[in-house]
Coordinates of C-alpha atoms and ligand atoms in Angstrom, one line a residue:
X18 CA -0.2 -0.1 0.0
X19 CA 1.4 3.4 -0.9
X20 CA 2.2 5.5 2.0
X21 CA 1.9 9.5 1.2
X22 CA 4.4 11.5 2.7
X23 CA 3.2 15.0 2.3
X24 CA 4.1 18.4 4.0
X25 CA 4.1 22.3 3.9
X26 CA 7.1 24.6 3.3
X27 CA 6.8 28.1 5.1
X28 CA 7.5 30.3 7.9
X29 CA 6.5 30.7 10.3
X30 CA 3.8 27.6 10.6
X31 CA 2.9 26.9 14.0
X32 CA -0.7 28.2 13.3
X33 CA -1.1 26.3 10.1
X34 CA -4.4 24.4 9.2
X35 CA -2.8 22.4 6.4
X36 CA -2.1 19.3 8.7
X37 CA -5.7 19.2 9.8
X38 CA -7.1 19.9 6.2
X39 CA -5.1 17.1 4.4
X40 CA -5.0 14.6 7.1
X41 CA -9.0 14.6 7.2
X42 CA -8.5 14.3 3.3
X43 CA -6.1 11.2 3.6
X44 CA -8.6 9.6 5.9
X45 CA -11.7 10.3 4.2
X46 CA -10.0 8.6 1.1
X47 CA -8.9 5.6 3.1
X48 CA -5.1 6.5 2.4
X49 CA -2.2 5.7 4.5
X50 CA -0.1 8.9 5.3
X51 CA 1.1 11.9 6.9
X52 CA 1.5 15.6 6.4
X53 CA 4.1 17.5 8.4
X54 CA 5.2 21.2 8.5
X55 CA 8.9 22.1 7.4
X56 CA 9.4 25.4 8.7
X57 CA 12.1 26.9 6.4
X58 CA 13.4 30.8 7.5
X59 CA 13.1 33.2 4.6
X60 CA 16.6 33.3 4.0
X61 CA 17.3 29.4 4.1
X62 CA 17.8 28.9 0.6
X63 CA 19.8 25.3 1.4
X64 CA 16.8 24.4 3.8
X65 CA 14.5 24.8 0.6
X66 CA 17.0 22.9 -1.6
X67 CA 17.3 20.0 0.9
X68 CA 13.6 19.3 0.9
X69 CA 13.2 19.5 -2.7
X70 CA 16.2 17.0 -2.7
X71 CA 13.8 14.5 -0.9
X72 CA 11.0 15.2 -3.1
X73 CA 13.3 14.3 -6.0
X74 CA 14.2 11.1 -4.3
X75 CA 10.7 10.3 -3.6
X76 CA 11.1 10.1 0.3
X77 CA 8.4 13.2 0.5
X78 CA 5.4 12.5 -2.1
X79 CA 4.8 16.3 -2.4
X80 CA 4.6 19.7 -0.9
X81 CA 2.4 22.9 -0.1
X82 CA 4.3 26.1 -0.2
X83 CA 3.6 29.3 1.6
X84 CA 4.7 32.6 2.6
X85 CA 7.7 33.4 2.1
X86 CA 8.7 31.0 -0.5
X87 CA 6.1 31.1 -3.0
X88 CA 8.2 32.8 -5.4
X89 CA 11.6 31.5 -3.8
X90 CA 11.1 27.7 -4.9
X91 CA 10.6 28.7 -8.6
X92 CA 14.5 28.6 -9.2
X93 CA 14.8 25.2 -7.5
X94 CA 12.0 23.5 -10.1
X95 CA 12.4 21.8 -13.1
X96 CA 9.2 22.9 -14.8
X97 CA 5.9 25.1 -14.0
X98 CA 2.5 24.5 -14.8
X99 CA 0.8 27.2 -17.2
X100 CA -1.0 28.4 -14.1
X101 CA 1.9 28.9 -11.7
X102 CA 4.0 30.6 -14.6
X103 CA 1.1 33.2 -15.0
X104 CA 0.9 34.0 -11.9
X105 CA 4.6 33.8 -10.7
X106 CA 4.1 31.7 -7.5
X107 CA 4.1 28.1 -6.4
X108 CA 1.9 26.5 -3.8
X109 CA 2.2 22.9 -4.9
X110 CA 5.0 20.7 -5.5
X111 CA 5.0 17.3 -7.1
X112 CA 7.4 14.8 -9.1
X113 CA 6.3 13.9 -12.5
X114 CA 8.3 12.0 -14.9
X115 CA 11.4 12.4 -12.7
X116 CA 10.8 16.3 -12.7
X117 CA 9.9 18.7 -10.0
X118 CA 6.6 20.4 -11.0
X119 CA 5.5 23.7 -9.6
X120 CA 1.7 24.5 -9.5
X121 CA -0.5 27.0 -8.3
X122 CA -3.9 25.8 -6.8
X123 CA -5.0 29.2 -5.6
X124 CA -6.4 30.3 -8.8
X125 CA -8.4 27.2 -9.3
X126 CA -9.2 27.1 -5.9
X127 CA -10.9 30.5 -5.9
X128 CA -12.5 30.1 -8.9
X129 CA -14.2 27.1 -8.1
X130 CA -15.5 28.3 -4.8
X131 CA -16.6 31.9 -6.6
X132 CA -18.3 29.5 -8.8
X133 CA -20.1 27.7 -6.4
X134 CA -20.9 30.8 -4.3
X135 CA -22.9 32.5 -7.3
X136 CA -23.8 29.4 -9.1
X137 CA -27.8 30.3 -9.5
X138 CA -26.9 33.8 -10.5
X139 CA -23.7 33.5 -13.0
X140 CA -25.6 34.2 -16.2
X141 CA -27.4 37.0 -14.8
X142 CA -24.0 38.6 -13.7
X143 CA -22.2 41.5 -15.7
X144 CA -18.5 40.1 -15.3
X145 CA -16.7 43.2 -13.9
X146 CA -14.9 42.9 -10.8
X147 CA -13.1 45.1 -8.2
X148 CA -9.8 43.5 -6.5
X149 CA -8.6 45.2 -3.3
X150 CA -5.0 44.8 -2.9
X151 CA -2.0 43.8 -5.2
X152 CA -0.1 41.1 -3.2
X153 CA 0.3 37.4 -4.0
X154 CA -2.9 36.5 -3.5
X155 CA -4.3 39.3 -5.8
X156 CA -2.1 37.6 -8.4
X157 CA -4.0 34.2 -8.2
X158 CA -7.3 36.0 -8.1
X159 CA -6.7 38.4 -11.0
X160 CA -5.3 35.4 -13.2
X161 CA -8.8 33.3 -12.4
X162 CA -11.0 36.5 -13.1
X163 CA -9.5 37.0 -16.4
X164 CA -9.2 33.4 -17.4
X165 CA -12.7 33.3 -16.7
X166 CA -13.6 36.3 -18.5
X167 CA -14.1 39.0 -16.3
X168 CA -13.2 43.0 -16.6
X169 CA -10.6 43.6 -13.8
X170 CA -9.9 46.9 -11.6
X171 CA -7.3 46.5 -9.2
X172 CA -7.1 48.8 -6.1
X173 CA -4.0 49.2 -4.1
X174 CA -2.4 51.6 -1.3
X175 CA 0.8 51.4 -3.6
X176 CA 0.1 52.4 -7.3
X177 CA 3.2 50.7 -8.8
X178 CA 2.3 47.6 -7.3
X179 CA -1.3 47.8 -8.7
X180 CA 0.4 48.7 -12.3
X181 CA 3.2 45.7 -12.1
X182 CA 0.2 43.5 -11.7
X183 CA -1.6 44.9 -14.5
X184 CA 1.5 44.7 -16.8
X185 CA 2.3 41.5 -16.0
X186 CA -1.3 40.2 -17.4
X187 CA -1.2 42.4 -20.2
X188 CA -1.1 39.3 -22.4
X189 CA -4.5 38.4 -21.5
X190 CA -6.0 40.7 -23.9
X191 CA -8.7 41.8 -21.2
X192 CA -9.2 45.0 -19.8
X193 CA -7.5 45.6 -16.5
X194 CA -6.9 48.8 -14.6
X195 CA -5.3 50.1 -11.5
X196 CA -6.7 52.4 -9.2
X197 CA -4.3 54.7 -6.6
X198 CA -3.8 53.9 -3.3
X199 CA -5.8 56.4 -1.1
X200 CA -8.9 54.8 -2.7
X201 CA -9.2 52.1 -0.1
X202 CA -10.1 54.7 2.2
X203 CA -11.8 57.4 -0.1
X204 CA -15.7 57.7 -0.1
X205 CA -15.4 58.5 -4.0
X206 CA -14.6 54.6 -4.4
X207 CA -17.8 54.0 -6.4
X208 CA -17.4 57.0 -8.7
X209 CA -13.8 55.6 -9.9
X210 CA -15.3 52.5 -10.7
X211 CA -18.9 51.8 -12.1
X212 CA -21.0 48.8 -12.8
X213 CA -18.8 46.5 -10.6
X214 CA -21.0 43.4 -9.8
X215 CA -17.8 41.5 -7.7
X216 CA -15.8 43.1 -4.9
X217 CA -12.6 40.8 -3.8
X218 CA -10.6 41.5 -0.9
X219 CA -7.1 40.1 -1.1
X220 CA -5.7 42.4 1.8
X221 CA -5.3 41.2 5.1
X222 CA -7.5 43.9 6.6
X223 CA -10.0 42.4 8.8
X224 CA -8.1 39.4 9.7
X225 CA -7.5 38.3 13.5
X226 CA -6.6 40.1 15.6
X227 CA -8.1 43.3 13.6
X228 CA -11.4 41.8 13.6
X229 CA -13.0 45.3 13.8
X230 CA -11.3 46.6 10.4
X231 CA -12.9 46.8 6.9
X232 CA -11.0 47.5 3.8
X233 CA -13.8 49.7 2.6
X234 CA -14.5 53.0 4.5
X235 CA -17.1 53.0 7.3
X236 CA -19.4 55.3 5.4
X237 CA -19.7 53.9 2.4
X238 CA -22.4 51.7 0.9
X239 CA -22.0 49.3 -1.3
X240 CA -24.0 49.4 -4.6
X241 CA -27.0 47.0 -4.6
X242 CA -26.2 43.6 -6.1
X243 CA -22.5 43.6 -5.5
X244 CA -20.9 40.2 -4.8
X245 CA -18.5 40.3 -2.0
X246 CA -15.7 37.7 -1.9
X247 CA -13.1 38.2 1.1
X248 CA -10.3 36.0 1.2
X249 CA -9.9 36.7 4.8
X250 CA -11.1 33.5 6.5
X251 CA -10.2 34.5 10.2
X252 CA -12.4 35.4 11.5
X253 CA -15.3 33.2 10.0
X254 CA -17.3 36.3 9.4
X255 CA -15.2 39.3 8.7
X256 CA -16.4 43.0 9.2
X257 CA -16.5 43.5 5.3
X258 CA -18.6 40.5 5.1
X259 CA -20.7 41.2 8.3
X260 CA -21.5 44.8 6.5
X261 CA -22.5 43.5 3.3
X262 CA -25.0 41.2 4.8
X263 CA -26.3 43.7 6.8
X264 CA -26.6 45.6 3.7
X265 CA -28.5 42.5 2.3
X266 CA -25.7 41.5 -0.2
X267 CA -24.6 38.4 -1.1
X268 CA -21.1 37.8 0.8
X269 CA -18.5 35.3 1.7
X270 CA -15.1 34.8 3.4
X271 CA -12.4 32.5 1.9
X272 CA -12.7 29.5 3.7
X273 CA -14.1 27.6 0.6
X274 CA -11.0 29.0 -1.3
X275 CA -8.9 27.6 1.4
X276 CA -10.6 24.5 1.2
X277 CA -10.7 24.1 -2.6
X278 CA -7.0 24.8 -3.3
X279 CA -6.0 22.2 -0.7
X280 CA -8.2 19.7 -2.2
X281 CA -6.7 20.2 -5.6
X282 CA -3.1 20.2 -4.2
X283 CA -4.5 16.5 -2.6
X284 CA -5.8 15.5 -6.1
X285 CA -2.1 16.2 -7.9
X286 CA -0.3 14.3 -5.2
X287 CA -2.8 11.5 -4.8
X288 CA -4.8 10.9 -7.8
X289 CA -8.0 11.0 -5.4
X290 CA -10.6 13.4 -5.2
X291 CA -11.1 14.1 -1.5
X292 CA -14.5 15.1 0.1
X293 CA -14.8 18.9 0.5
X294 CA -17.1 18.3 3.6
X295 CA -14.9 16.3 5.3
X296 CA -11.9 18.7 4.9
X297 CA -14.4 21.6 6.2
X298 CA -15.4 20.0 9.1
X299 CA -11.7 19.5 10.2
X300 CA -11.5 23.5 9.9
X301 CA -14.5 24.1 11.7
X302 CA -13.5 22.1 14.6
X303 CA -10.3 24.1 14.9
X304 CA -9.6 26.8 17.4
X305 CA -7.1 28.9 15.4
X306 CA -7.5 29.4 12.0
X307 CA -4.4 30.1 9.5
X308 CA -3.0 28.5 6.4
Ligands
NAP418 P1 0.2 40.1 0.7 O1 1.0 39.2 -0.6 O2 1.1 40.6 1.8 O3 -0.7 41.0 -0.2 C1 -1.4 42.1 0.6 C2 -1.8 43.0 -0.1 O4 -2.5 43.9 0.7 C3 -0.9 44.1 -0.7 O5 -1.2 44.7 -1.7 C4 -0.7 44.9 0.6 O6 -0.1 46.1 0.2 C5 -1.9 45.2 0.7 N1 -2.1 45.8 2.2 C6 -1.9 45.2 3.5 N2 -2.4 45.8 4.4 C7 -2.8 46.9 4.0 C8 -3.6 48.0 4.7 N3 -3.9 48.3 5.9 N4 -4.2 48.6 3.8 C9 -4.4 48.8 2.2 N5 -3.5 47.6 1.7 C10 -2.8 46.8 2.7 O7 -1.0 38.9 1.5 P2 -1.1 37.8 0.6 O8 -0.4 36.4 0.4 O9 -1.7 38.2 -0.8 O10 -2.5 37.3 1.4 C11 -3.5 38.5 2.0 C12 -4.9 38.1 2.6 O11 -5.3 36.7 1.6 C13 -4.3 37.3 3.8 O12 -5.5 37.6 4.8 C14 -4.2 35.9 3.7 O13 -4.8 35.3 4.7 C15 -5.5 35.8 2.5 N6 -5.4 34.6 1.6 C16 -6.4 33.4 1.9 C17 -6.6 32.7 1.0 C18 -7.7 31.5 1.0 O14 -7.4 30.4 0.3 N7 -8.6 32.0 1.2 C19 -5.4 32.5 0.2 C20 -4.3 33.4 0.3 C21 -4.0 34.4 1.2 P3 1.8 46.4 0.6 O15 2.3 45.7 -0.2 O16 1.5 48.0 0.4 O17 1.7 46.1 2.0

């Protein structure tokens, strides 16, 4: 019987939920295995090399990668999938035909969960999205939206970061605009972007312990019909989501994306499609929430 040796590279990892999620997947699929944490300090390139050598030798079946190594590992891999290449970041590593492959399941994980969330309304939605933030997860979200035919506007506090993101996706032949920084706090937000049907928060604003913060100004009212997707999943209901729901809008946090990206990685390593409910239950029983 195959025994799957899986794990996560990142730093720090002490609050990671991934072991719970992936162990639940192994159990639900009736597979033998383990999921270990491999903390590697930000400047420990040799530590990364050593772990990847263990994947190459077959000792480790597959790895997840999180902050701060999603970009650092790229130089050590043999191949990137087209998704990882476009996003410029890797969150899953596996061995295929003796080659170390880097993939990114954040983008398909986000899109799968978004589609689940808007299932009944997808055909009615004018696909125009505003993405708040221009960091690592924004790159995955923007790529996913562009591939799904959305028009995307990116708002970030540092205009150069948003512009750089927009430039790196210019080949996608789809409109992408960046907006200037103060807009995250400006009441004129909706004057600058019109007809937005989806707002995605990719900033950490509102994350525990700052649960009373929202990326939107307090006095702003979100246009009716806007769907809100907050990548933050800790707390379970962020202030952004709470305020939107109080306004009668459809809003969700990023827990579904967290599960989906984990499930897609699990399938790449094991060939099994794990039940999302079992993985979600493992998270819901957890007192601490962090990837
Ligand atoms: P990141 O690479 O550090 O990017 C964060 C972005 O938010 C940057 O553009 C940053 O701007 C901006 N930002 C941070 N604080 C801000 C503030 N106070 N005001 C305005 N902008 C601010 O982080 P990330 O990896 O993208 O993660 C972002 C969040 O998404 C985290 O909460 C993470 O847990 C969550 N996430 C969830 C999932 C999921 O599966 N649900 C997956 C990935 C990430 P600066 O560069 O100027 O600081």
